[in-house]
C-alpha positions in Angstrom: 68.8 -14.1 -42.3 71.0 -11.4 -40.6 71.8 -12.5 -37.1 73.0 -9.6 -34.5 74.9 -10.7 -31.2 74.7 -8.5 -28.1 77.4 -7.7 -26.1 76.4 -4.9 -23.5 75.6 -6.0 -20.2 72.6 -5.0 -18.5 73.2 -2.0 -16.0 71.7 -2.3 -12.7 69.7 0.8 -11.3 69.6 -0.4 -8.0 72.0 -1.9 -5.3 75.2 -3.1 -5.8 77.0 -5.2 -8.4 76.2 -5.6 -11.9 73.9 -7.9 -14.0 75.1 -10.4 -16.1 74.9 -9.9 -19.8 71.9 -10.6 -22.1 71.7 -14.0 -22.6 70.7 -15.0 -26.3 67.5 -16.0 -27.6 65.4 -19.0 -26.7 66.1 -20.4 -30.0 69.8 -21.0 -29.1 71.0 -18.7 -31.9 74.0 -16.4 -31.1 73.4 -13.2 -32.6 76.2 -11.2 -35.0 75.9 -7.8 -35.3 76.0 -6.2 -39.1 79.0 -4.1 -37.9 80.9 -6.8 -36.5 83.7 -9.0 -38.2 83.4 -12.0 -36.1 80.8 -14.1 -38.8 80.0 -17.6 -37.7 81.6 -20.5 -39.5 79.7 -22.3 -42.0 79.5 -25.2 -39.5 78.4 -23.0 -37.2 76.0 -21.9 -39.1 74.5 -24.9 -39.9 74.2 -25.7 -36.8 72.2 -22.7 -35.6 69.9 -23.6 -38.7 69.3 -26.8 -37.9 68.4 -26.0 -33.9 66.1 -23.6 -35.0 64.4 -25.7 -38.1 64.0 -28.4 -34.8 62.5 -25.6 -32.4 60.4 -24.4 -35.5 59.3 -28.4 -35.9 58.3 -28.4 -32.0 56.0 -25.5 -31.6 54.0 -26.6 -34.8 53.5 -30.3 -32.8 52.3 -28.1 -29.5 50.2 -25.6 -31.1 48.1 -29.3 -32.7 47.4 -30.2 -29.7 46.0 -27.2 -28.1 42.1 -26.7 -28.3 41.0 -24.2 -31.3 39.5 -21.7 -29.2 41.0 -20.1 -26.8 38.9 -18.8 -23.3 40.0 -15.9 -21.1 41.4 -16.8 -17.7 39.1 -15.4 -14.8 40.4 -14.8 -11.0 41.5 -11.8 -9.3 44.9 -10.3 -8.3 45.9 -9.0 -4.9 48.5 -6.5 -4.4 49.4 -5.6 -1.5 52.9 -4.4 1.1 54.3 -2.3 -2.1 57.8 -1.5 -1.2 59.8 1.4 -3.0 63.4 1.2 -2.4 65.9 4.8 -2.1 69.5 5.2 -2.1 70.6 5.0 1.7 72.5 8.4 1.1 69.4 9.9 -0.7 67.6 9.7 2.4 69.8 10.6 5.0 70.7 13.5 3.6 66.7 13.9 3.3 66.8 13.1 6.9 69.1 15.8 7.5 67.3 18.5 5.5 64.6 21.2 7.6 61.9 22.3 6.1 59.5 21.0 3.3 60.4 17.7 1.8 61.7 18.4 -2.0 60.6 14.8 -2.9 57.5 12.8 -2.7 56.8 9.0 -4.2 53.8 7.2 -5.3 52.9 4.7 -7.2 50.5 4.5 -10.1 49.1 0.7 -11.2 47.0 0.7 -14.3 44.7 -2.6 -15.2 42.8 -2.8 -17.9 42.3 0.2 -19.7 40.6 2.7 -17.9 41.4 1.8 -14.4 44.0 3.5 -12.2 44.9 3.0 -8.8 47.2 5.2 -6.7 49.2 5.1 -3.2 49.5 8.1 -0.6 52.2 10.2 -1.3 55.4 9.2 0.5 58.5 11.0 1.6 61.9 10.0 2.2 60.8 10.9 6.1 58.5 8.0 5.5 60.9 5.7 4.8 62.1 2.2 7.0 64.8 0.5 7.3 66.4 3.6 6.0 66.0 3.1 2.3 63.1 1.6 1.6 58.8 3.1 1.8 56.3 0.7 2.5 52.5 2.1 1.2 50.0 0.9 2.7 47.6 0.6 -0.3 46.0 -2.9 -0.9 44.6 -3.7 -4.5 42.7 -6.7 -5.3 41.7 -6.6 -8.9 
């Protein structure tokens, strides 16, 4: 079994601040990396085992007591006050530009597999608060 560990934090695209790291897998287990020369301890290691022998043990004892067949879930979805946040300096200096907008936004949702719905298109001149657009689209699927 080669375990991996994962050291590099999430990055953030948006706002301020950073996201924590990645936390490890449900199972417990801490990952090692291949390359690294921090191995875990035999006791360690039996450890990990042993939690993951238990976790193995517990989804055999759910999956008995689950029906056989399995139905699709009906219902429907409603989307609706879709919000696309900007960079507050992105759009001021929007703001500040004459002339055609260089930008437009819209949003694309695909259910299923043939079915797409779209937004307007959106500006940064379109946009409240002064970072975020609001579309006015409302999907019930």
């Amino acid at each position: 079994m080669l375990l991996h560990r994962h050291t590099r934090p999430v990055r953030a695209r948006y706002g301020t601040g950073a996201s924590p790291p990645a936390h490890p897998t449900r199972e417990g287990l801490v990952r090692y990396g291949c390359f690294s020369t921090d191995y875990p301890t035999p006791e360690k290691r039996l450890s990990l085992l042993s939690e993951l022998s238990h976790l193995k043990g517990m989804g055999s004892q759910q999956q008995g007591t689950e029906p056989s067949t399995k139905e699709p879930c009906r219902g429907t979805l409603s989307i609706s006050n879709l919000r696309l946040p900007l960079n507050v300096e992105f759009v001021s200096s929007a703001l500040a530009k004459t002339g055609k907008p260089s930008h437009y936004f819209f949003v694309l949702i695909r259910y299923g597999s043939s079915n797409i719905v779209s937004t307007p298109l959106a500006t940064a001149v379109d946009a409240q608060k002064g970072d975020t657009i609001a579309f006015p689209t409302s999907i019930t699927l």
